[in-house]
Each structure stands twice: as structure tokens, then as C-alpha cells.
Coordinates of C-alpha atoms and ligand atoms in Angstrom, one line a residue:
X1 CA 27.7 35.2 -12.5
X2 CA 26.1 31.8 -12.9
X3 CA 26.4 28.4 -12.0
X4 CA 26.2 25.5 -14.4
X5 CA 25.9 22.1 -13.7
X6 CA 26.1 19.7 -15.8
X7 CA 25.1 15.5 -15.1
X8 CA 26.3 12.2 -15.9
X9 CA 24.2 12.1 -19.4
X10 CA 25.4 15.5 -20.4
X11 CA 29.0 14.8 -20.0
X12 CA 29.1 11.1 -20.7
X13 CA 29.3 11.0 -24.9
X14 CA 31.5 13.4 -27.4
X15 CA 28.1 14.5 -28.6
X16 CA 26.9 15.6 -25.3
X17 CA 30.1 17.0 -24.5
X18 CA 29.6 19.6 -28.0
X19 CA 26.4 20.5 -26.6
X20 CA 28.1 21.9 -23.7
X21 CA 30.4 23.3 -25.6
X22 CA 27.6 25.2 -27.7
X23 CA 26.0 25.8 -24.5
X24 CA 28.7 27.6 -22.8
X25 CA 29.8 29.4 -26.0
X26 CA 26.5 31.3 -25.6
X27 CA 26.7 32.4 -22.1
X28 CA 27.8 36.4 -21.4
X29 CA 28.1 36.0 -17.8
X30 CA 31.0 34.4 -16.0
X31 CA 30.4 31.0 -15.5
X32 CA 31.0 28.5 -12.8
X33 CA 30.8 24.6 -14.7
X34 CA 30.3 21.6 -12.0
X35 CA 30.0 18.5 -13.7
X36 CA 29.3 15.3 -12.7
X37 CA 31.6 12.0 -13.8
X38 CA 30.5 10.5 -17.4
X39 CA 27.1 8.8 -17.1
X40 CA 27.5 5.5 -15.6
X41 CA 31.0 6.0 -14.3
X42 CA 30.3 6.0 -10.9
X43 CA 28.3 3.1 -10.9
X44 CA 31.3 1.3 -12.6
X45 CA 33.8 2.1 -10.0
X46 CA 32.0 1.1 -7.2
X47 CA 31.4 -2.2 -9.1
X48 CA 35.1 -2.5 -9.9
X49 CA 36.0 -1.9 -6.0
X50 CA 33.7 -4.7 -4.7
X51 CA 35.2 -7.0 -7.5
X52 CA 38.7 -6.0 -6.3
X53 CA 37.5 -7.2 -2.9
X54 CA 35.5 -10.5 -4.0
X55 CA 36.7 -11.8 -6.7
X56 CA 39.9 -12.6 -8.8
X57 CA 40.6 -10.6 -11.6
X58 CA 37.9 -9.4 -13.0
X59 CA 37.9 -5.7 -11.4
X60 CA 40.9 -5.4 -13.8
X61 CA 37.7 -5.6 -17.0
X62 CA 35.6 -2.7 -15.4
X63 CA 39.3 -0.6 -14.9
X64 CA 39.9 -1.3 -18.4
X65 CA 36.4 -0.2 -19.6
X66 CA 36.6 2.9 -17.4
X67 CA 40.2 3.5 -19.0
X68 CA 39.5 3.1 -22.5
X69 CA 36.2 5.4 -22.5
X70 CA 37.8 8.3 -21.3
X71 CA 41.0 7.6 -23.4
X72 CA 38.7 7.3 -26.4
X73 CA 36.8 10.1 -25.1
X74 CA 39.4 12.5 -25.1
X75 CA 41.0 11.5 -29.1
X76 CA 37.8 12.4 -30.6
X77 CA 36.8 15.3 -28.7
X78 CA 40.1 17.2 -28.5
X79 CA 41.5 18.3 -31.7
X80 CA 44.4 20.5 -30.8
X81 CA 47.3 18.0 -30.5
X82 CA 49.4 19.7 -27.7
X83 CA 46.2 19.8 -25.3
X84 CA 45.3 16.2 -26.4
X85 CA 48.5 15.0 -25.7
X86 CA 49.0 16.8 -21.9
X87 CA 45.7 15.6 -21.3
X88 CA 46.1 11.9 -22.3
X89 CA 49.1 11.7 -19.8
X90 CA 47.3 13.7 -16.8
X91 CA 44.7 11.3 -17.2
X92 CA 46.3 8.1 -17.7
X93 CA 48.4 9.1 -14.4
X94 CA 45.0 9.6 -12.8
X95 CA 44.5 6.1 -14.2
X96 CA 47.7 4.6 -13.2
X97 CA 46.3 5.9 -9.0
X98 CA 43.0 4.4 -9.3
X99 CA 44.2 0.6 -10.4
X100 CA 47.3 1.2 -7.8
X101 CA 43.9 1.8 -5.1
X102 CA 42.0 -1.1 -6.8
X103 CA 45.2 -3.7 -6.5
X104 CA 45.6 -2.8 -3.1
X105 CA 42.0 -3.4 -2.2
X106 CA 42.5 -7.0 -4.4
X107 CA 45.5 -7.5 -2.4
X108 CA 44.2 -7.2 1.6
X109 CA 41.0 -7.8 0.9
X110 CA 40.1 -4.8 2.5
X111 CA 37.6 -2.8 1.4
X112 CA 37.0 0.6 4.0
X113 CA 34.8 3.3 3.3
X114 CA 37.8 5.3 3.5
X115 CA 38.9 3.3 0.5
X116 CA 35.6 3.5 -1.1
X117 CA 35.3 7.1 -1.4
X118 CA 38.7 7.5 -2.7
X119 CA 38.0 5.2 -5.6
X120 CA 34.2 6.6 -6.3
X121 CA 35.8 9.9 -6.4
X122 CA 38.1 9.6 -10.0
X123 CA 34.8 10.0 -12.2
X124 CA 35.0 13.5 -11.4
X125 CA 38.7 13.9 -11.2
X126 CA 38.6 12.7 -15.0
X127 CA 35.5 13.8 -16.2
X128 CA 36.5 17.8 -14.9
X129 CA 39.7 17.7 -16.5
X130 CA 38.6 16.6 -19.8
X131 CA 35.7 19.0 -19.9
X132 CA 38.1 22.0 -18.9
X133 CA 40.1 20.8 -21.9
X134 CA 36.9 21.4 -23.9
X135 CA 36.1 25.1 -23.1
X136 CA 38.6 27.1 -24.4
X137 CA 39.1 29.7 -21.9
X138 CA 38.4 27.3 -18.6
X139 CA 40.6 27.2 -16.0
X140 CA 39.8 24.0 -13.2
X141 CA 38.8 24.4 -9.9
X142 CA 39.5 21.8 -7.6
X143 CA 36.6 21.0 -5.4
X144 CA 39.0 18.9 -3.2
X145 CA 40.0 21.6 -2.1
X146 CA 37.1 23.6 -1.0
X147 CA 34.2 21.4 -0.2
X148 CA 34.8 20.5 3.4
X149 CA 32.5 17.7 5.2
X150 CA 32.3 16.7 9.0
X151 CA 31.3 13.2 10.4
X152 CA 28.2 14.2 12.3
X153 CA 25.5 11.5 13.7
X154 CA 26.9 8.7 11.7
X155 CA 26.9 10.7 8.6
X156 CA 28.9 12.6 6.4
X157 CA 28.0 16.3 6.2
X158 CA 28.6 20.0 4.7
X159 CA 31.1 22.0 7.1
X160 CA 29.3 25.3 5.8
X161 CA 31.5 27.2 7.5
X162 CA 34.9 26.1 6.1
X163 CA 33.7 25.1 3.0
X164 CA 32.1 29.3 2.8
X165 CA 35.9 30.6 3.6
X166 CA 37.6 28.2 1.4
X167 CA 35.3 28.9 -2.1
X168 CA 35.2 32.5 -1.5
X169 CA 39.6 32.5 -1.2
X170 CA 39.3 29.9 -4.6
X171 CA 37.3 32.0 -5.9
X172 CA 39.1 35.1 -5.7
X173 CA 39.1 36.7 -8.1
X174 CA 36.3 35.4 -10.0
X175 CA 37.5 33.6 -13.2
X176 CA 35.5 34.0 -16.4
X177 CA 34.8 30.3 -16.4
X178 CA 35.6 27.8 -14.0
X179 CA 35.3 24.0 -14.2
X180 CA 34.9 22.3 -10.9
X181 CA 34.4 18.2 -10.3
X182 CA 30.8 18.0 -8.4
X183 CA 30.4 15.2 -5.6
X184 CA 34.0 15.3 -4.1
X185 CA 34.9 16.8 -1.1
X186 CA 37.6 16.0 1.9
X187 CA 37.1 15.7 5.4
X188 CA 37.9 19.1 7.3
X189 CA 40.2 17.3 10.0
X190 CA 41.4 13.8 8.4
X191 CA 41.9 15.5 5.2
X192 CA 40.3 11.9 3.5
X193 CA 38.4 12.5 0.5
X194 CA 34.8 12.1 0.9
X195 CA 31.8 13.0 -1.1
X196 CA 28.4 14.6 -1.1
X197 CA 26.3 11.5 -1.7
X198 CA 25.2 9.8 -4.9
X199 CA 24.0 12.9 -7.2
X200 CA 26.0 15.3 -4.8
X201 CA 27.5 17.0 -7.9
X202 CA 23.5 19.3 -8.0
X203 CA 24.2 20.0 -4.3
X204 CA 28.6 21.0 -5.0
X205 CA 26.9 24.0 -7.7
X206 CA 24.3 24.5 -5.2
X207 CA 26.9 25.9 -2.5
X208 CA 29.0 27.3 -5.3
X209 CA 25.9 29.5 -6.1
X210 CA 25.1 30.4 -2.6
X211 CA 28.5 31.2 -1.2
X212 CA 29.6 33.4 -4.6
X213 CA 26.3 35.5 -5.1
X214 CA 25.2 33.6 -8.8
X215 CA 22.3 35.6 -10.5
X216 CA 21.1 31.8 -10.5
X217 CA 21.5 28.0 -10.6
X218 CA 21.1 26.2 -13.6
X219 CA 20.9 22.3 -13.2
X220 CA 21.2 20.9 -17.0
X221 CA 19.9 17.9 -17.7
X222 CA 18.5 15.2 -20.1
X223 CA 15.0 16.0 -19.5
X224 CA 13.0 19.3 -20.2
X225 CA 13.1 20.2 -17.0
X226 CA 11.1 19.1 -13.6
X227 CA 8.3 17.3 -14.6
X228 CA 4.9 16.0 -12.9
X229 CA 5.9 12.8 -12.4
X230 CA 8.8 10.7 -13.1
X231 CA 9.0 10.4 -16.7
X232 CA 10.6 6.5 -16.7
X233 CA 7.4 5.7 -14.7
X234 CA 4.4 8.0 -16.1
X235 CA 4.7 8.6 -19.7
X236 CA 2.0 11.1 -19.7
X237 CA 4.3 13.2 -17.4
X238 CA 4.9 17.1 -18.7
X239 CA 6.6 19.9 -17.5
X240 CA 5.8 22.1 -14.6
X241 CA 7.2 25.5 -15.5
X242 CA 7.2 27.0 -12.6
X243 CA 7.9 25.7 -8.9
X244 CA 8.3 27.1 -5.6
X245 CA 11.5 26.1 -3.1
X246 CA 8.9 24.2 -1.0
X247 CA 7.4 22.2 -3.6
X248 CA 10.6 21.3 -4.7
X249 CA 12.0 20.5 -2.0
X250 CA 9.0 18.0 -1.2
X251 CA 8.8 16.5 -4.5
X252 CA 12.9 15.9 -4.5
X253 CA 12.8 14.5 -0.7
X254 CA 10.0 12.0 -1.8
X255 CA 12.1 10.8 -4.5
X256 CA 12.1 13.2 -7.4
X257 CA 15.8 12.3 -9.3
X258 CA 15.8 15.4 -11.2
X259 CA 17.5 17.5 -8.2
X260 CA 19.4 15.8 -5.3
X261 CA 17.8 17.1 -2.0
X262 CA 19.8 19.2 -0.3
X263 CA 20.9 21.0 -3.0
X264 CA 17.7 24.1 -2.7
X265 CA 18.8 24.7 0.6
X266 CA 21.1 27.0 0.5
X267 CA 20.0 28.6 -3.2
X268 CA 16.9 29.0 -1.7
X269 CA 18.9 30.7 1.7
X270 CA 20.3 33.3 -0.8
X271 CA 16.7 33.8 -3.0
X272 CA 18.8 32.4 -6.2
X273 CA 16.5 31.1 -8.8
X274 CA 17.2 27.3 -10.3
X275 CA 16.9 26.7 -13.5
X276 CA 16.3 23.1 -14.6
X277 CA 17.0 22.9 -18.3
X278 CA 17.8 20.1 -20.7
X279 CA 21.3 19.5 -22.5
X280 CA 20.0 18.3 -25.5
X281 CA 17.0 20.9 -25.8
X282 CA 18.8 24.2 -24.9
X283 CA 16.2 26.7 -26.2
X284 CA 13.4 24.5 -24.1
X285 CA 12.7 26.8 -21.2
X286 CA 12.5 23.9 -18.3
X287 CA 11.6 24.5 -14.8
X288 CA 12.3 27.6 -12.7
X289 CA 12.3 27.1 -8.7
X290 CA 11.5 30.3 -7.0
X291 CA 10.4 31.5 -3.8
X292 CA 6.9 32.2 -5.1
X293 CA 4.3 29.4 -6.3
X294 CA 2.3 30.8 -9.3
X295 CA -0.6 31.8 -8.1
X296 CA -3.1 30.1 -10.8
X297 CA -1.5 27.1 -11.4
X298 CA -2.7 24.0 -10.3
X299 CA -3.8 22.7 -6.5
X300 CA -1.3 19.6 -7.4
X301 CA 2.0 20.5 -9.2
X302 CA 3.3 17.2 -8.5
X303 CA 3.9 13.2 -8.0
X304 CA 6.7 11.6 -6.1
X305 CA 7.6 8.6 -5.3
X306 CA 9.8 6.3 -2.8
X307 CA 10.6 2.2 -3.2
X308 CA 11.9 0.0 -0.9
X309 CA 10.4 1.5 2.1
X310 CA 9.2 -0.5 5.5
X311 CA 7.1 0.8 7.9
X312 CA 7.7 0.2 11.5
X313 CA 4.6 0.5 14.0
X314 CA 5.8 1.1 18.0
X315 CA 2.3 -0.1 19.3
X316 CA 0.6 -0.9 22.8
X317 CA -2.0 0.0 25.4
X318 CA 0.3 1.3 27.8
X319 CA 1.6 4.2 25.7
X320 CA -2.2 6.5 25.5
X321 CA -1.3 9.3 27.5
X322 CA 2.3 8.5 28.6
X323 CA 4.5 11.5 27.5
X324 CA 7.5 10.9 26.4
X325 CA 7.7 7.6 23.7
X326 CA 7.8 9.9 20.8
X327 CA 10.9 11.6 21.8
X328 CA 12.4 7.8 23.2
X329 CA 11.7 6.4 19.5
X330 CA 12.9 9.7 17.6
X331 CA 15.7 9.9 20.0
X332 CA 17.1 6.6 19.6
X333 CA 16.5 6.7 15.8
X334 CA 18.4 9.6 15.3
X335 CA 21.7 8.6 17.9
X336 CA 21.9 5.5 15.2
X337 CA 21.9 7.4 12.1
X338 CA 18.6 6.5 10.5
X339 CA 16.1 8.6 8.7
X340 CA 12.8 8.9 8.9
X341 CA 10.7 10.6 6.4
X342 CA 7.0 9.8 7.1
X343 CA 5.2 9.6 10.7
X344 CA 1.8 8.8 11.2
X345 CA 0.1 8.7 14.9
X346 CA -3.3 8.1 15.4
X347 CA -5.0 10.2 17.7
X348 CA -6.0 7.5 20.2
X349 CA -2.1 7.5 20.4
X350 CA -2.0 3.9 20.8
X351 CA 0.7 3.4 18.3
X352 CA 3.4 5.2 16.1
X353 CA 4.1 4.4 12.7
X354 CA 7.6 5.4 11.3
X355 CA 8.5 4.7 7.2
X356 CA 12.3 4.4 6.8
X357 CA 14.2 3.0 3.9
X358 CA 14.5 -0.9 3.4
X359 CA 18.2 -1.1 3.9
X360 CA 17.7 0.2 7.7
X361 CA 14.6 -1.4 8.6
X362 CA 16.4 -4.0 10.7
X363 CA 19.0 -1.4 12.8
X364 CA 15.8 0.4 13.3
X365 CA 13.9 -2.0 14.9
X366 CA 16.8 -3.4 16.7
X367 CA 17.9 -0.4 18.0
X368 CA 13.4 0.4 19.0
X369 CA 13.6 -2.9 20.4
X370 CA 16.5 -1.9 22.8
X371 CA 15.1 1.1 23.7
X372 CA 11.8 -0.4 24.8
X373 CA 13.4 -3.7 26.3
X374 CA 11.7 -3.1 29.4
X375 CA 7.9 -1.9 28.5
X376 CA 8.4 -5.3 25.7
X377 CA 9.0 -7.6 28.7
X378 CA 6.3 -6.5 30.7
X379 CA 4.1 -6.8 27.4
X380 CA 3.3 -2.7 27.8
X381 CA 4.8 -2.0 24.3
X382 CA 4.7 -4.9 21.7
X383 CA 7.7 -6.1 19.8
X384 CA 8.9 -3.8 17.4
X385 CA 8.7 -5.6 13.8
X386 CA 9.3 -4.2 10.1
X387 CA 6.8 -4.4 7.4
X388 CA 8.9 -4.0 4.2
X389 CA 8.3 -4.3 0.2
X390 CA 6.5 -0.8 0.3
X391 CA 6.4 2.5 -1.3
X392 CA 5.4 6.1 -0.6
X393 CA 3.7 8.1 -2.5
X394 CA 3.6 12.1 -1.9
X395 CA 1.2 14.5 -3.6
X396 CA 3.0 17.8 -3.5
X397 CA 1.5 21.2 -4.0
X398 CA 1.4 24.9 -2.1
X399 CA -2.0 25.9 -3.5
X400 CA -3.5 22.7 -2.1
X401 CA -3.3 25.2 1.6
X402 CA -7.0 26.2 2.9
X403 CA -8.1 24.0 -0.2
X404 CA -10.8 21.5 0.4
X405 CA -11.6 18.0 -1.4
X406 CA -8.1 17.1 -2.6
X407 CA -7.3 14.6 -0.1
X408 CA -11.1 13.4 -0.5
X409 CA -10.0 13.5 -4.3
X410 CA -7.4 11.6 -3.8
X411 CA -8.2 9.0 -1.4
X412 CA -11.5 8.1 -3.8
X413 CA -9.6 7.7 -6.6
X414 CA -7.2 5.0 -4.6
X415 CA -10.0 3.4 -3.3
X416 CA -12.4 3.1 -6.4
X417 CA -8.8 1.5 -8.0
X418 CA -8.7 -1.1 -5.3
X419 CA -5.1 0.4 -3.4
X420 CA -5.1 -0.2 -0.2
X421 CA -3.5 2.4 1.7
X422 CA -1.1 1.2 4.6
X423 CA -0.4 4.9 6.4
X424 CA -0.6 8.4 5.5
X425 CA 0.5 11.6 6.8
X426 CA -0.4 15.1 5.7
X427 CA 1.8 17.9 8.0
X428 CA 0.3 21.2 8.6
X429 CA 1.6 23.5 6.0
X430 CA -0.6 21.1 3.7
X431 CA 2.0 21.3 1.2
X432 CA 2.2 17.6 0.8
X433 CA 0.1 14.3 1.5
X434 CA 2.0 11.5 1.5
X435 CA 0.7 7.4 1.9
X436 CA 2.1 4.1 2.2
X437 CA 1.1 1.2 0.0
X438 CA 2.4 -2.2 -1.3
X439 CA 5.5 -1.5 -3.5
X440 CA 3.8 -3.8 -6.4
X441 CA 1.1 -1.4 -6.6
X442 CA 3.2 1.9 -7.2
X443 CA 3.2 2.0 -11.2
X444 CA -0.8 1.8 -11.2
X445 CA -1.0 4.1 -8.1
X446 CA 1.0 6.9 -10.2
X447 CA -0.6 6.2 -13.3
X448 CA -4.0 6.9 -11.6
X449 CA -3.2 10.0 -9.7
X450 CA -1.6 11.4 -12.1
X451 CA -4.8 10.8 -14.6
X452 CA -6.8 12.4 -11.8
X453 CA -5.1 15.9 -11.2
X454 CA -3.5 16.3 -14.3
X455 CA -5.3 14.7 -16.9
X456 CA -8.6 16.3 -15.6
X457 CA -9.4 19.6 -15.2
X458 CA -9.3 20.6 -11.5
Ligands
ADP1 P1 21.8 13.9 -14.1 O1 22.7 12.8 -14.5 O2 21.7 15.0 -15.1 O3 22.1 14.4 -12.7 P2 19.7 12.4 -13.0 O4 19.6 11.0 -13.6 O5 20.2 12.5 -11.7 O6 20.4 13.3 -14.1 O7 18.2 13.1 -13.0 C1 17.5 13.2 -14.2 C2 16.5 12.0 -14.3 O8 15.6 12.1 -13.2 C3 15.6 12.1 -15.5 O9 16.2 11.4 -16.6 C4 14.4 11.3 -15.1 O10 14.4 10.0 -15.6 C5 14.5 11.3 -13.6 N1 13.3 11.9 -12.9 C6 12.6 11.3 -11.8 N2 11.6 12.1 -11.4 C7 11.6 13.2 -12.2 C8 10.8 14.3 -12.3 N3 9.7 14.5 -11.5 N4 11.1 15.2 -13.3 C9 12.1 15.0 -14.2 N5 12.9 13.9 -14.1 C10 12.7 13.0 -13.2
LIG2 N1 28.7 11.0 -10.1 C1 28.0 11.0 -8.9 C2 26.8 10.0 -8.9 O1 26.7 9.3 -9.9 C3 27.5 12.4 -8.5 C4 26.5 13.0 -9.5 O2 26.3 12.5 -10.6 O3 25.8 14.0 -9.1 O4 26.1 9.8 -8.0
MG3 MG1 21.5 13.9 -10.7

């Protein structure tokens, strides 16, 4: 059995559409199809809720637009009048809910995240339905009523056990294709419908894959596959053809679009392969992500990058030697929901350097400033203050292990560009070395790196 999962691009024209269709029509396994909403969709409903809440009527254009693709969608993709016709009313009652939810937020002027996920969550409602009506054969799968989340820290997460019982009873017995809606999922004691986070619809196949035993995971997309660097930034970027579960997971935390985080977890639990492979070049043989790096490929298999990232220093003289600030800063980070993903402390220990995202630069340093109230008014600790308008860079690579000169590689090659490099950190598995510089700087940073360990021989 496999897993399929298709993305915004590949479901969001007719055209893309008959490329699944041609797609699917040479598979021999049973197949599980996740899809994601048509390309853009998702991006339209959230804009249409936030117009229901701040303006007059012009929600009621975006609804329209959203309405009329997928009604146009479906009269030139389905020929067989019967199934055209039952589909046309399921969706235009799936309509009918969504501007009922929009009015309503128009109405109060209320806007709740409850709300929220309830409208983001009719992309995939539509786009499953119309794709099952594609694939003769499919029956739908209603991730609704399997993928089970549980507000933990602050955030919305996986109930893995629930959501492992409920697939493997929907899934029993297999079906010779299945179409599921990626993303959406409902709270495992409120029953509310949640979702994944944006590009959850790689991590719904993900635990599809895991839970049912798939021979392996194949993420289509509208590239050939995982490539060196971001394509939209680096146009030299290729493909790498072959990547271990570490390295991905490295280049997709630093920023890597291709596959949404969390989804190699559990694939990579289960030793399932990932295929990424591109829609619109099926006989291309993409990516595969595997337990095993190859052995001869390069020290660097990859770029990624992050924007919109501050970095927050905790400094004074008072915290050399004094055990215990690390866990206070982590601690109190964590209790208020924010992420870190890159720490750097020098040794002299004099100060902690923490990158977070933009958007939670302020709660952070409120929340450090809090925390330290005490040690700030006795001028032990300094006041906590955010440095934003920066980006992080990772270079990502297992075969960089026990390998020396790369970081002296790369941190001549910034220099002798003239990129000043704010932070850095490189963790002990020496799978990844990641910096900090000025967001402005970030195309010409990845341009230069990349010319240096791919366009060279090393
Ligand atoms: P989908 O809609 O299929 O889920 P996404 O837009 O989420 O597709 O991801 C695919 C896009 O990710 C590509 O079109 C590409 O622009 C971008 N991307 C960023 N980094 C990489 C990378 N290292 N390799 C391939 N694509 C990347
Ligand atoms: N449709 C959702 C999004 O745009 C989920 C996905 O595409 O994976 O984020
Ligand atoms: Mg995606």
C-alpha cells in the first residue's frame, strides 16, 4: 500500500487534476490519496474571514471567487452527468455552510480561532470531494473523523494515540483507493475542527503512512523533487536524489517548503521511505528520504533558509557560573508557547543568544523580562531587548561528521563577501551549521554558499 499526497498546485487546475488522474491510473498498489485544498484556496479563506470581520461587504467577492472556481472546476473536469450533477449540489451545500460561517462572523464581529479553523478548513472539504469524483473507483475518507489533535502548551497538537485507533478502524478494511482531505482534524474532547498547521496536508499522509504500514510516502509536488536550495531563491538549485531522515528533517525545520516538518517523524518511526516527486514530471525520479545518507555524496547536501527572525541576547556579568538561567529562560519560553530554533552561548557564558520568529519576538522578551525582574533591577542581568529584520541560514549535511574545513569553508566565503555574521550555532551531531545575519543580505548569502559547495568541486 502507498500513500499519495498531492498539494495545492497539483490539485488547483483541471490540467493538474488529469495529471493525477494519469498518475493514479498507473499505480498497482492500493492507494491512500491526501490532497491538499486548490492552490491558493487557503490563503483566500482566511482573507475572506478577516474581511467578514473588518470590513463591509467585500468578504462576499473572495466567497464568490472561491465559489465559482470550484463550480467551474467541477463542469469541466467531470464528464459523466449524474456524478457532475450530485457533486455540484454537495458542494454548493458545502458552499451554502461556509458563507452562513462568514455572515455570522460579518454579523458579531467576532472572529475566534475556533471560527477560523472552521472556515480555513472547507478547501479540503471541497477539494477531496471533487478529486474523489475524479478517480473512478475512490471512495472518501473523512479525515474529520480520524485525525485527533490536543491543546498542549499553547498549541495545537497530534493525539497519536487516538488518531492511531481511529485510522486503523477507518481503515478497516483497506480500500483499493482512498481519498482523504489533508490539514483537517478535530479536537479529541471539544470535537471543534482544528487543523495541522499551514502545509499540514504532508504531515495528514505522513500519519496515514505510519499508522497503516505503506511500502512508502510519496509527497507530489510541482518541483522535481527536494532540491539544494530553494528554487524561487537560487536558480542554480538541482536535485538531491538522495536524503537521509536527518538531513531532511534539518533542511525542512530551517525552512525548506518542500516538506512541512513534522511530517518525517513518524515515516521515519516506521523506516517508510518518502518519495518527493513532481506532478507535472511523473517519470522524473525526485528525491528519496531514507534512513541512510549516501555514502559518497557530498559533505553539503543542502541550503535552508529562515526570514523574519529576531534574536534575543539574555546578557550580564552576574550570570558566569550561576547554574540555573538556561533552564529559567528555556523554561519560561516554553510555559508561553514560543519556539526557539537556534541557541548560541558563548563559553565565557556571559550571555545567551536565543533566534525565534519575528511575530513572537515581543511575548518573548516580555515574558524574559518577567522572569528576570529581579536580577534587571539590581542591574545583574541587562534588559532583555529584540534585534529583529534577520535571517538564518543552515548548512545541512550528515557527511559533514568528523569532516574538517567546512565550517572554515564556509565562514571564508561569508567573510571574503562582506556578511557579517550575527550568531551561529553548530550542535554536536555536526549535521548542521546554522548563522544569523541581516535579512537584506539572505539572497546574496545563498547565492554564495551555494556557488561554494555546489558549484565547486568539494
Ligand atoms: P505543495 O502545494 O505541493 O505542498 P509547497 O508550495 O508547499 O507545495 O512546496 C513546494 C515549493 O517549495 C516549491 O514550489 C518550491 O518553490 C519551494 N521550496 C523551498 N525550498 C525548497 C527546496 N529546498 N526544494 C524544493 N522546493 C523548495
Ligand atoms: N491547504 C493547507 C495550506 O495551504 C494545507 C496544505 O496545503 O498542506 O496550508
Ligand atoms: Mg506544502
Amino acid at each position: 500500500m502507498k500513500v499519495l499526497k498531492f498539494g495545492g498546485t497539483s490539485v488547483g487546475s483541471v490540467d493538474s487534476i488529469r495529471q493525477i488522474q494519469q498518475i493514479i491510473a498507473r499505480q498497482t498498489d492500493d492507494c491512500i490519496v491526501v490532497v491538499s485544498a486548490l492552490g491558493g484556496i487557503t490563503d483566500q479563506l482566511l482573507r475572506a474571514a478577516h474581511l467578514a470581520l473588518e470590513n463591509g461587504e467585500e468578504y462576499m467577492e473572495v466567497y464568490q471567487q472561491i465559489r465559482q472556481r470550484h463550480l467551474d472546476m467541477i463542469h469541466t473536469l467531470i464528464q459523466n452527468a449524474t456524478v457532475r450533477q450530485m457533486l455540484c449540489h454537495e458542494i454548493e451545500r458545502i458552499l451554502d455552510e461556509l458563507r452562513s460561517i462568514l455572515f455570522g462572523v460579518h454579523l458579531i464581529k467576532d472572529l475566534s480561532p475556533k471560527s477560523e479553523a472552521a472556515i480555513v478548513s472547507y478547501g479540503e472539504r471541497m477539494s477531496s470531494r471533487i478529486v474523489t469524483a475524479a478517480l473512478p473507483g475512490a471512495v472518501r475518507k473523512n479525515s474529520l473523523e480520524f485525525i485527533r489533535t490536543e491543546h498542549k502548551h499553547g498549541q495545537i497538537l497530534l493525539n497519536s494515540e487516538l488518531t492511531d485507533q481511529l485510522v486503523r478502524e477507518a481503515f478497516a478494511p483497506l480500500p483499493h483507493l482512498a481519498v482523504c482531505p489533508g490539514f483537517i482534524s478535530r479536537d479529541s474532547q471539544t470535537e471543534e475542527v482544528t487543523n495541522l498547521g499551514r502545509g499540514g496536508s504532508d504531515y495528514t499522509a505522513s500519519i496515514l503512512a505510519a499508522t497503516l504500514g505503506a511500502e512508502v510516502l510519496e509527497i507530489w509536488t510541482d518541483v522535481n523533487g527536494f532540491m539544494t536550495a530553494d528554487p524561487r531563491l537560487i536558480p542554480d538549485a538541482y536535485t538531491i536524489q538522495s536524503l537521509s531522515y536527518v538531513e531532511a528533517t534539518e533542511l525542512c525545520h530551517f525552512g525548506a517548503k518542500v516538506v512541512y516538518p513534522p511530517t518525517i517523524y513518524p515515516v521515519c518511526a516506521k523506516n517508510i521511505p518518502i518519495r518527493i516527486l513532481n506532478t507535472f514530471c511523473p517519470d522524473n525520479a525526485g528525491t528519496i528520504i531514507q534512513a541512510q545518507a549516501e555514502a559518497d555524496a557530498r559533505y553539503v547536501c543542502g541550503l535552508s533558509s529562515i526570514r523574519d527572525v529576531a534574536m534575543i541576547t539574555v546578557s550580564g556579568l552576574s550570570m558566569v557560573g550561576v547554574i540555573g538561567v538556561n533552564r529559567r529562560i528555556f523554561t519560561a519560553l516554553a510555559d508561553n508557547g514560543i519556539s526557539v530554533f537556534l541557541v548560541s552561548q558563548a563559553s565565557s557564558e556571559n550571555s545567551t543568544s536565543i533566534g525565534v520568529r519575528n511575530e513572537d519576538a515581543e511575548l518573548a522578551c516580555e515574558v524574559l523580562n518577567a522572569e528576570f525582574a529581579k536580577e534587571i533591577a539590581t542591574g545583574e542581568i541587562n534588559h532583555v531587548a529584540a534585534e529583529k529584520g534577520l535571517a538564518t541560514v543552515a548548512i545541512v549535511g550528515e557527511n559533514m561528521k568528523h569532516t574538517p574545513g567546512i565550517a572554515g569553508k564556509l565562514f571564508g566565503t561569508l567573510g571574503r563577501n562582506g556578511i557579517n555574521v550575527v550568531a551561529c550555532a553548530q550542535g554536536g551531531q555536526e549535521t548542521n551549521i546554522s548563522f544569523v545575519i541581516k535579512a537584506d543580505l539572505l539572497r546574496k548569502t545563498l547565492n554564495v554558499i551555494h556557488d561554494s559547495f555546489f558549484l565547486s568541486e568539494y
